[in-house]
Short mmCIF file of C-alpha atoms in Angstrom, two decimals:
data_model
loop_
_atom_site.label_atom_id
_atom_site.label_comp_id
_atom_site.label_asym_id
_atom_site.label_seq_id
_atom_site.Cartn_x
_atom_site.Cartn_y
_atom_site.Cartn_z
CA UNK X 169 -55.75 71.21 -48.39
CA UNK X 170 -55.18 67.47 -47.83
CA UNK X 171 -57.65 65.36 -45.90
CA UNK X 172 -55.06 64.58 -43.21
CA UNK X 173 -54.32 68.26 -42.74
CA UNK X 174 -58.02 69.07 -42.33
CA UNK X 175 -58.45 66.26 -39.84
CA UNK X 176 -55.53 67.36 -37.71
CA UNK X 177 -56.58 71.01 -37.70
CA UNK X 178 -60.06 69.92 -36.66
CA UNK X 179 -58.45 67.79 -33.96
CA UNK X 180 -56.54 70.78 -32.66
CA UNK X 181 -59.72 72.89 -32.49
CA UNK X 182 -61.70 70.22 -30.67
CA UNK X 183 -58.93 68.88 -28.51
CA UNK X 184 -59.18 65.37 -29.87
CA UNK X 185 -56.22 63.55 -31.30
CA UNK X 186 -55.80 62.26 -34.84
CA UNK X 187 -53.08 59.63 -34.58
CA UNK X 188 -50.94 59.52 -37.71
CA UNK X 189 -50.43 56.09 -39.18
CA UNK X 190 -46.68 56.09 -39.36
CA UNK X 191 -44.38 53.13 -39.37
CA UNK X 192 -42.02 53.63 -36.44
CA UNK X 193 -40.38 50.24 -36.56
CA UNK X 194 -37.14 51.66 -37.87
CA UNK X 195 -37.30 54.90 -35.87
CA UNK X 196 -34.87 55.72 -33.10
CA UNK X 197 -35.78 55.29 -29.45
CA UNK X 198 -36.09 59.06 -29.15
CA UNK X 199 -38.68 59.21 -31.94
CA UNK X 200 -40.62 56.30 -30.49
CA UNK X 201 -40.65 58.08 -27.13
CA UNK X 202 -41.84 61.30 -28.79
CA UNK X 203 -44.66 59.38 -30.49
CA UNK X 204 -45.70 57.75 -27.20
CA UNK X 205 -45.70 61.17 -25.50
CA UNK X 206 -47.89 62.50 -28.32
CA UNK X 207 -50.40 59.71 -27.76
CA UNK X 208 -50.30 60.41 -24.03
CA UNK X 209 -51.07 64.15 -24.27
CA UNK X 210 -53.70 63.63 -26.99
CA UNK X 211 -57.16 63.79 -25.47
CA UNK X 212 -59.32 60.70 -25.98
CA UNK X 213 -56.53 58.17 -26.70
CA UNK X 214 -57.17 55.59 -24.00
CA UNK X 215 -55.71 52.41 -25.50
CA UNK X 216 -52.95 52.35 -22.87
CA UNK X 217 -53.30 52.91 -19.09
CA UNK X 218 -50.76 55.75 -19.11
CA UNK X 219 -52.70 57.62 -21.81
CA UNK X 220 -55.97 57.27 -19.95
CA UNK X 221 -54.32 58.26 -16.65
CA UNK X 222 -52.92 61.42 -18.22
CA UNK X 223 -56.38 62.44 -19.45
CA UNK X 224 -57.82 61.91 -15.97
CA UNK X 225 -54.98 63.80 -14.28
CA UNK X 226 -55.26 66.70 -16.76
CA UNK X 227 -58.99 67.04 -16.11
CA UNK X 228 -58.55 66.86 -12.32
CA UNK X 229 -55.72 69.43 -12.36
CA UNK X 230 -57.80 71.83 -14.45
CA UNK X 231 -60.84 71.49 -12.18
CA UNK X 232 -58.72 71.95 -9.05
CA UNK X 233 -57.11 75.08 -10.54
CA UNK X 234 -60.47 76.61 -11.45
CA UNK X 235 -61.99 75.78 -8.05
CA UNK X 236 -59.01 77.33 -6.25
CA UNK X 237 -59.20 80.42 -8.45
CA UNK X 238 -62.90 80.84 -7.57
CA UNK X 239 -62.55 80.11 -3.84
CA UNK X 240 -59.62 82.53 -3.58
CA UNK X 241 -62.01 85.40 -4.39
CA UNK X 242 -63.82 84.90 -1.04
CA UNK X 243 -62.02 86.92 1.64
CA UNK X 244 -62.88 84.58 4.53
CA UNK X 245 -61.63 81.52 2.63
CA UNK X 246 -58.59 83.33 1.31
CA UNK X 247 -57.55 84.43 4.81
CA UNK X 248 -58.00 80.94 6.26
CA UNK X 249 -56.71 78.74 3.42
CA UNK X 250 -54.61 81.23 1.45
CA UNK X 251 -51.38 79.23 1.85
CA UNK X 252 -53.05 76.02 0.65
CA UNK X 253 -54.58 77.83 -2.32
CA UNK X 254 -51.17 79.22 -3.24
CA UNK X 255 -49.52 75.78 -3.13
CA UNK X 256 -52.30 74.21 -5.23
CA UNK X 257 -52.10 77.01 -7.78
CA UNK X 258 -48.32 76.67 -8.06
CA UNK X 259 -48.62 72.91 -8.61
CA UNK X 260 -51.43 73.09 -11.19
CA UNK X 261 -49.85 75.95 -13.13
CA UNK X 262 -46.56 74.04 -13.24
CA UNK X 263 -48.49 71.09 -14.70
CA UNK X 264 -49.93 73.41 -17.39
CA UNK X 265 -46.41 74.56 -18.25
CA UNK X 266 -45.11 71.00 -18.55
CA UNK X 267 -48.15 70.03 -20.63
CA UNK X 268 -47.47 72.92 -23.01
CA UNK X 269 -43.83 71.90 -23.43
CA UNK X 270 -44.87 68.31 -24.20
CA UNK X 271 -47.33 69.51 -26.84
CA UNK X 272 -44.65 71.67 -28.45
CA UNK X 273 -42.27 68.69 -28.32
CA UNK X 274 -44.80 66.45 -30.12
CA UNK X 275 -46.27 69.02 -32.53
CA UNK X 276 -44.72 67.25 -35.55
CA UNK X 277 -47.17 64.36 -35.07
CA UNK X 278 -50.15 66.69 -34.81
CA UNK X 279 -49.18 68.24 -38.18
CA UNK X 280 -47.48 65.33 -40.00
CA UNK X 281 -47.69 67.16 -43.35
CA UNK X 282 -45.49 70.03 -42.07
CA UNK X 283 -41.84 70.23 -41.17
CA UNK X 284 -41.05 69.91 -37.43
CA UNK X 285 -40.31 73.64 -37.07
CA UNK X 286 -43.41 74.69 -38.99
CA UNK X 287 -45.54 72.25 -36.99
CA UNK X 288 -44.35 73.89 -33.76
CA UNK X 289 -45.16 77.35 -35.11
CA UNK X 290 -48.63 76.17 -36.19
CA UNK X 291 -49.38 74.81 -32.75
CA UNK X 292 -48.06 77.88 -30.91
CA UNK X 293 -50.28 80.24 -32.92
CA UNK X 294 -53.33 77.96 -32.99
CA UNK X 295 -56.32 78.61 -30.74
CA UNK X 296 -55.44 75.65 -28.52
CA UNK X 297 -51.79 76.72 -28.34
CA UNK X 298 -52.68 80.27 -27.32
CA UNK X 299 -55.06 79.00 -24.62
CA UNK X 300 -52.37 76.61 -23.35
CA UNK X 301 -49.72 79.30 -23.08
CA UNK X 302 -52.13 81.72 -21.38
CA UNK X 303 -52.83 79.01 -18.82
CA UNK X 304 -49.45 79.47 -17.17
CA UNK X 305 -47.53 82.47 -18.61
CA UNK X 306 -49.62 85.17 -16.80
CA UNK X 307 -48.88 83.44 -13.50
CA UNK X 308 -45.13 83.95 -13.90
CA UNK X 309 -45.07 87.34 -15.67
CA UNK X 310 -45.60 89.47 -12.50
CA UNK X 311 -42.20 88.21 -11.31
CA UNK X 312 -40.60 90.10 -14.20
CA UNK X 313 -43.20 92.88 -14.60
CA UNK X 314 -44.66 93.66 -11.14
CA UNK X 315 -46.51 96.76 -12.36
CA UNK X 316 -48.73 94.72 -14.67
CA UNK X 317 -49.84 92.14 -12.08
CA UNK X 318 -53.54 93.09 -12.28
CA UNK X 319 -53.59 92.83 -16.08
CA UNK X 320 -51.82 89.46 -16.04
CA UNK X 321 -54.33 88.17 -13.48
CA UNK X 322 -57.10 88.88 -15.95
CA UNK X 323 -55.51 86.62 -18.58
CA UNK X 324 -55.56 83.69 -16.14
CA UNK X 325 -59.25 83.36 -16.93
CA UNK X 326 -58.14 81.81 -20.25
CA UNK X 327 -57.54 78.57 -18.34
CA UNK X 328 -61.24 77.87 -18.39
CA UNK X 329 -61.01 77.55 -22.18
CA UNK X 330 -59.06 74.32 -21.63
CA UNK X 331 -62.37 72.74 -20.67
CA UNK X 332 -63.20 72.58 -24.38
CA UNK X 333 -60.75 69.68 -24.66
CA UNK X 334 -63.23 67.58 -22.72
CA UNK X 335 -65.60 67.72 -25.71
CA UNK X 336 -63.53 64.93 -27.27
CA UNK X 337 -65.46 62.57 -25.00
CA UNK X 338 -68.92 63.85 -25.89
CA UNK X 339 -70.50 63.73 -29.34
CA UNK X 340 -72.97 66.51 -28.47
CA UNK X 341 -70.17 69.00 -27.82
CA UNK X 342 -68.45 67.94 -31.03
CA UNK X 343 -71.66 68.68 -32.93
CA UNK X 344 -71.70 72.21 -31.47
CA UNK X 345 -68.10 72.76 -32.59
CA UNK X 346 -68.83 71.46 -36.09
CA UNK X 347 -71.95 73.63 -36.45
CA UNK X 348 -70.13 76.81 -35.39
CA UNK X 349 -67.22 75.99 -37.69
CA UNK X 350 -69.46 75.29 -40.70
CA UNK X 351 -71.57 78.43 -40.13
CA UNK X 352 -68.73 80.80 -39.25
CA UNK X 353 -69.17 82.90 -42.41
CA UNK X 354 -72.87 83.49 -41.73
CA UNK X 355 -72.20 84.21 -38.06
CA UNK X 356 -69.48 86.73 -38.95
CA UNK X 357 -71.89 88.40 -41.39
CA UNK X 358 -74.55 88.73 -38.69
CA UNK X 359 -71.99 90.19 -36.26
CA UNK X 360 -70.93 92.68 -38.95
CA UNK X 361 -74.56 93.77 -39.46
CA UNK X 362 -74.98 94.25 -35.70
CA UNK X 363 -71.83 96.41 -35.54
CA UNK X 364 -73.02 98.56 -38.43
CA UNK X 365 -76.40 99.07 -36.77
CA UNK X 366 -74.72 99.92 -33.45
CA UNK X 367 -72.61 102.63 -35.06
CA UNK X 368 -75.54 103.97 -37.10
CA UNK X 369 -77.88 104.07 -34.08
CA UNK X 370 -75.18 105.79 -32.01
CA UNK X 371 -74.76 108.49 -34.65
CA UNK X 372 -78.54 108.99 -34.97
CA UNK X 373 -79.03 109.23 -31.22
CA UNK X 374 -76.19 111.73 -30.92
CA UNK X 375 -77.86 113.87 -33.54
CA UNK X 376 -81.21 114.08 -31.73
CA UNK X 377 -80.05 113.95 -28.07
CA UNK X 378 -76.88 116.02 -27.98
CA UNK X 379 -78.68 119.30 -27.47
CA UNK X 380 -80.92 117.93 -24.68
CA UNK X 381 -78.23 115.81 -22.93
CA UNK X 382 -74.80 117.21 -23.76
CA UNK X 383 -73.21 115.48 -20.77
CA UNK X 384 -74.56 112.04 -21.75
CA UNK X 385 -74.25 112.12 -25.54
CA UNK X 386 -71.02 114.07 -25.80
CA UNK X 387 -69.85 112.80 -29.21
CA UNK X 388 -70.69 110.37 -31.98
CA UNK X 389 -69.37 107.37 -30.06
CA UNK X 390 -70.82 108.21 -26.66
CA UNK X 391 -74.01 106.36 -27.61
CA UNK X 392 -72.25 103.07 -28.38
CA UNK X 393 -73.05 101.72 -24.92
CA UNK X 394 -76.69 102.72 -25.26
CA UNK X 395 -76.98 101.22 -28.75
CA UNK X 396 -75.32 97.97 -27.65
CA UNK X 397 -77.62 97.54 -24.64
CA UNK X 398 -80.67 98.38 -26.77
CA UNK X 399 -79.84 96.30 -29.87
CA UNK X 400 -78.90 93.28 -27.75
CA UNK X 401 -82.07 93.76 -25.65
CA UNK X 402 -80.14 94.14 -22.41
CA UNK X 403 -81.55 97.58 -21.53
CA UNK X 404 -79.72 98.67 -18.38
CA UNK X 405 -81.45 102.07 -18.39
CA UNK X 406 -78.41 104.10 -17.27
CA UNK X 407 -78.46 105.99 -20.60
CA UNK X 408 -81.77 106.72 -22.31
CA UNK X 409 -83.30 109.33 -24.66
CA UNK X 410 -85.39 112.16 -23.24
CA UNK X 411 -86.55 113.91 -26.43
CA UNK X 412 -89.61 112.79 -28.36
CA UNK X 413 -87.60 112.06 -31.48
CA UNK X 414 -85.02 110.19 -29.43
CA UNK X 415 -87.72 108.02 -27.84
CA UNK X 416 -89.24 107.20 -31.24
CA UNK X 417 -85.79 106.33 -32.55
CA UNK X 418 -85.19 104.19 -29.45
CA UNK X 419 -88.37 102.20 -30.11
CA UNK X 420 -87.35 101.53 -33.72
CA UNK X 421 -83.87 100.45 -32.69
CA UNK X 422 -85.31 98.17 -29.98
CA UNK X 423 -87.43 96.39 -32.59
CA UNK X 424 -84.35 96.03 -34.80
CA UNK X 425 -82.45 94.61 -31.83
CA UNK X 426 -84.93 91.74 -31.43
CA UNK X 427 -84.37 90.80 -35.08
CA UNK X 428 -80.59 91.12 -34.81
CA UNK X 429 -80.40 88.73 -31.85
CA UNK X 430 -82.62 86.25 -33.72
CA UNK X 431 -80.28 86.09 -36.74
CA UNK X 432 -77.34 84.24 -35.10
CA UNK X 433 -79.81 82.08 -33.16
CA UNK X 434 -81.51 81.06 -36.41
CA UNK X 435 -78.18 80.35 -38.10
CA UNK X 436 -77.05 78.02 -35.30
CA UNK X 437 -80.45 76.31 -35.14
CA UNK X 438 -80.41 75.71 -38.90
CA UNK X 439 -76.87 74.35 -38.56
CA UNK X 440 -78.01 71.79 -36.00
CA UNK X 441 -80.87 70.67 -38.25
CA UNK X 442 -78.51 70.32 -41.24
CA UNK X 443 -75.93 68.42 -39.20
CA UNK X 444 -78.38 65.86 -37.87
CA UNK X 445 -80.05 65.56 -41.29
CA UNK X 446 -76.65 64.87 -42.85
CA UNK X 447 -75.89 62.17 -40.28
CA UNK X 448 -79.30 60.63 -40.94
CA UNK X 449 -78.71 60.63 -44.72
CA UNK X 450 -75.34 58.98 -44.24
CA UNK X 451 -77.02 56.21 -42.29
CA UNK X 452 -79.85 55.76 -44.77
CA UNK X 453 -77.75 55.86 -47.94
CA UNK X 454 -74.93 53.62 -46.78
CA UNK X 455 -74.82 49.94 -47.62
CA UNK X 456 -74.67 47.44 -44.79
CA UNK X 457 -72.55 44.34 -44.46
CA UNK X 458 -73.63 41.60 -42.09
CA UNK X 459 -70.91 41.19 -39.47
CA UNK X 460 -71.36 38.76 -36.59
CA UNK X 461 -69.90 39.50 -33.16
CA UNK X 462 -69.17 37.33 -30.15
CA UNK X 463 -67.97 38.09 -26.62
CA UNK X 464 -64.96 36.25 -25.21
CA UNK X 465 -63.52 36.69 -21.72
CA UNK X 466 -59.83 35.91 -21.31
CA UNK X 467 -58.74 33.86 -18.31
CA UNK X 468 -55.21 33.57 -16.91
CA UNK X 469 -54.57 30.34 -18.82
CA UNK X 470 -55.60 31.64 -22.26
CA UNK X 471 -52.85 31.73 -24.89
CA UNK X 472 -53.65 35.33 -25.87
CA UNK X 473 -52.92 36.77 -22.40
CA UNK X 474 -49.78 38.89 -22.56
CA UNK X 475 -49.80 39.04 -26.36
CA UNK X 476 -50.28 42.12 -28.51
CA UNK X 477 -53.39 42.28 -30.69
CA UNK X 478 -51.30 42.09 -33.86
CA UNK X 479 -49.75 38.80 -32.65
CA UNK X 480 -53.04 36.93 -32.08
CA UNK X 481 -53.02 35.51 -35.63
CA UNK X 482 -56.75 35.73 -36.22
CA UNK X 483 -58.16 34.20 -39.43
CA UNK X 484 -58.67 36.44 -42.44
CA UNK X 485 -61.89 38.44 -42.16
CA UNK X 486 -61.91 38.27 -38.36
CA UNK X 487 -61.03 41.21 -36.16
CA UNK X 488 -60.96 42.13 -32.47
CA UNK X 489 -63.36 45.07 -32.56
CA UNK X 490 -63.38 46.16 -28.92
CA UNK X 491 -61.55 45.29 -25.71
CA UNK X 492 -63.57 45.83 -22.53
CA UNK X 493 -61.20 46.17 -19.58
CA UNK X 494 -63.05 46.77 -16.33
CA UNK X 495 -65.19 49.87 -16.88
CA UNK X 496 -63.08 51.02 -19.82
CA UNK X 497 -63.72 50.36 -23.49
CA UNK X 498 -60.59 50.26 -25.65
CA UNK X 499 -60.50 50.36 -29.44
CA UNK X 500 -57.61 47.94 -29.96
CA UNK X 501 -54.62 48.89 -32.06
CA UNK X 502 -51.83 46.53 -32.91
CA UNK X 503 -49.70 47.36 -29.85
CA UNK X 504 -52.45 46.85 -27.24
CA UNK X 505 -51.43 44.03 -24.88
CA UNK X 506 -54.26 41.70 -23.88
CA UNK X 507 -54.71 40.98 -20.19
CA UNK X 508 -56.48 38.34 -18.13
CA UNK X 509 -60.04 39.45 -17.44
CA UNK X 510 -60.38 41.36 -20.72
CA UNK X 511 -63.67 40.90 -22.55
CA UNK X 512 -63.10 40.79 -26.30
CA UNK X 513 -65.71 41.59 -28.90
CA UNK X 514 -64.65 39.59 -31.97
CA UNK X 515 -66.31 40.24 -35.32
CA UNK X 516 -66.29 38.29 -38.57
CA UNK X 517 -67.75 38.97 -41.99
CA UNK X 518 -70.48 36.70 -43.30
CA UNK X 519 -69.28 34.64 -46.25
CA UNK X 520 -71.33 35.57 -49.31
CA UNK X 521 -70.96 32.24 -51.10
CA UNK X 522 -71.98 30.07 -48.15
CA UNK X 523 -75.48 29.37 -46.92
CA UNK X 524 -76.26 31.54 -43.90
CA UNK X 525 -76.20 30.04 -40.41
CA UNK X 526 -78.15 30.83 -37.31
CA UNK X 527 -76.75 30.59 -33.80
CA UNK X 528 -79.21 30.90 -30.96
CA UNK X 529 -79.20 30.31 -27.24
CA UNK X 530 -81.93 28.60 -25.19
CA UNK X 531 -82.12 28.76 -21.41
CA UNK X 532 -83.90 25.72 -20.01
CA UNK X 533 -86.48 26.45 -17.35
CA UNK X 534 -88.10 23.99 -14.94
CA UNK X 535 -90.48 21.77 -16.82
CA UNK X 536 -88.79 22.27 -20.19
CA UNK X 537 -89.24 19.27 -22.49
CA UNK X 538 -85.44 18.82 -22.72
CA UNK X 539 -84.91 18.73 -18.93
CA UNK X 540 -83.48 15.38 -17.81
CA UNK X 541 -82.84 14.16 -21.37
CA UNK X 542 -79.43 13.22 -22.78
CA UNK X 543 -78.28 15.17 -25.82
CA UNK X 544 -78.26 12.05 -28.06
CA UNK X 545 -81.93 11.46 -27.28
CA UNK X 546 -83.14 14.96 -28.20
CA UNK X 547 -85.66 15.18 -31.03
CA UNK X 548 -84.09 17.97 -33.10
CA UNK X 549 -83.44 18.57 -36.78
CA UNK X 550 -80.40 17.05 -38.47
CA UNK X 551 -79.45 20.59 -39.52
CA UNK X 552 -79.26 21.68 -35.87
CA UNK X 553 -76.26 21.01 -33.62
CA UNK X 554 -75.67 21.74 -29.95
CA UNK X 555 -72.23 23.33 -29.86
CA UNK X 556 -72.01 24.43 -26.23
CA UNK X 557 -73.74 24.11 -22.87
CA UNK X 558 -73.19 26.61 -20.06
CA UNK X 559 -73.99 25.38 -16.57
CA UNK X 560 -73.44 27.45 -13.41
CA UNK X 561 -70.88 29.65 -15.15
CA UNK X 562 -68.96 26.67 -16.59
CA UNK X 563 -68.73 25.83 -20.29
CA UNK X 564 -69.36 22.16 -21.05
CA UNK X 565 -68.58 20.55 -24.39
CA UNK X 566 -71.73 18.71 -25.50
CA UNK X 567 -71.34 14.94 -25.52
CA UNK X 568 -74.08 12.50 -26.36
CA UNK X 569 -74.44 11.25 -22.79
CA UNK X 570 -74.65 14.72 -21.24
CA UNK X 571 -78.02 15.07 -19.49
CA UNK X 572 -79.53 18.56 -19.67
CA UNK X 573 -80.78 20.27 -16.51
CA UNK X 574 -83.00 23.22 -15.66
CA UNK X 575 -80.93 26.42 -15.79
CA UNK X 576 -78.63 25.15 -18.55
CA UNK X 577 -77.89 27.58 -21.40
CA UNK X 578 -77.81 25.61 -24.64
CA UNK X 579 -76.19 27.17 -27.72
CA UNK X 580 -77.54 25.81 -31.00
CA UNK X 581 -76.00 25.98 -34.49
CA UNK X 582 -78.50 25.85 -37.32
CA UNK X 583 -77.77 26.02 -41.05
CA UNK X 584 -80.49 28.04 -42.77
CA UNK X 585 -81.88 26.74 -46.04
CA UNK X 586 -81.74 29.24 -48.91
#
């Protein structure tokens, strides 16, 4: 399986989007539109306002639908606000249907290694695709099959599974998904052992309790409920042994149940330890390159305002790492348009064949030895240069006659001797 295929299947399970690096310059307008729609419906792609807005709207619609579904179970609220609940449910379910159609329409970009038809089939039968279709189909099925309305209502609960898409925003939830995925074989083995013990304990209890309780333990499978509640340490007490042998057997099975519940718990706990240990090893064993970063805020008069990131013509080795727009943090791609007010984090690699430099900032307080002294009269090293002075929010280019004041922020450039 190719790396891209694995990444996209992982993206589908977690709800996050892996954006394929395809050159769409020569594509038709329809294909470009399809690609933009794919970026819009992909969770976690917030480089454009429309993509971020769609994520917010999707989350709000899902929460509203779930709240309405819960409130509608209260008779007093249903009688008073039933019409409002119905309207909200119709609107949110319609949104789910449109969202599903858009994901089918853009499935070829989620599975770029597959043909368009095969990509659609993969999405439809994936876990996320099944959850998406169950989010709206059961709502409309009673129109065609009125007799199955109660069964279809049960499947509406699948909408809550859409909440797993939110884990694209949180690393902790992604770790949980990765642990379960990596330990699925061990977890399935533990579930298989529990099922075997349930069937075996049911057969044993039938053998010793059938004569004493023929109405309770009627056949070999009548003790499944008892064995499940005992092995999983639930213990409802509605079915219990009355014979001495049955009680002894019940004690043994109860002890086994404690161990059986501990097995999956231990597997998941070990998975968490391995995952965090792996991340730690990656950090310790990786080599580091010294990259310097600066913050720049764009004003209305800056030449970069209105330009795309790819058109900024930065020097080689320099990159715009992050764009901070209001409260949002955007990882800039080539098509991101810079706006006035954006704060740019610009990084550059340190040249390996040049002596290192040190840039530091000094804020002058009252009584500082530089207060009231012109820059040309400062007693500083010849290897040190004042490259900028910030005063009351303004940036002043340092000239020899500029007199420093208390509160000034002086930025110094110093070439370090090797």
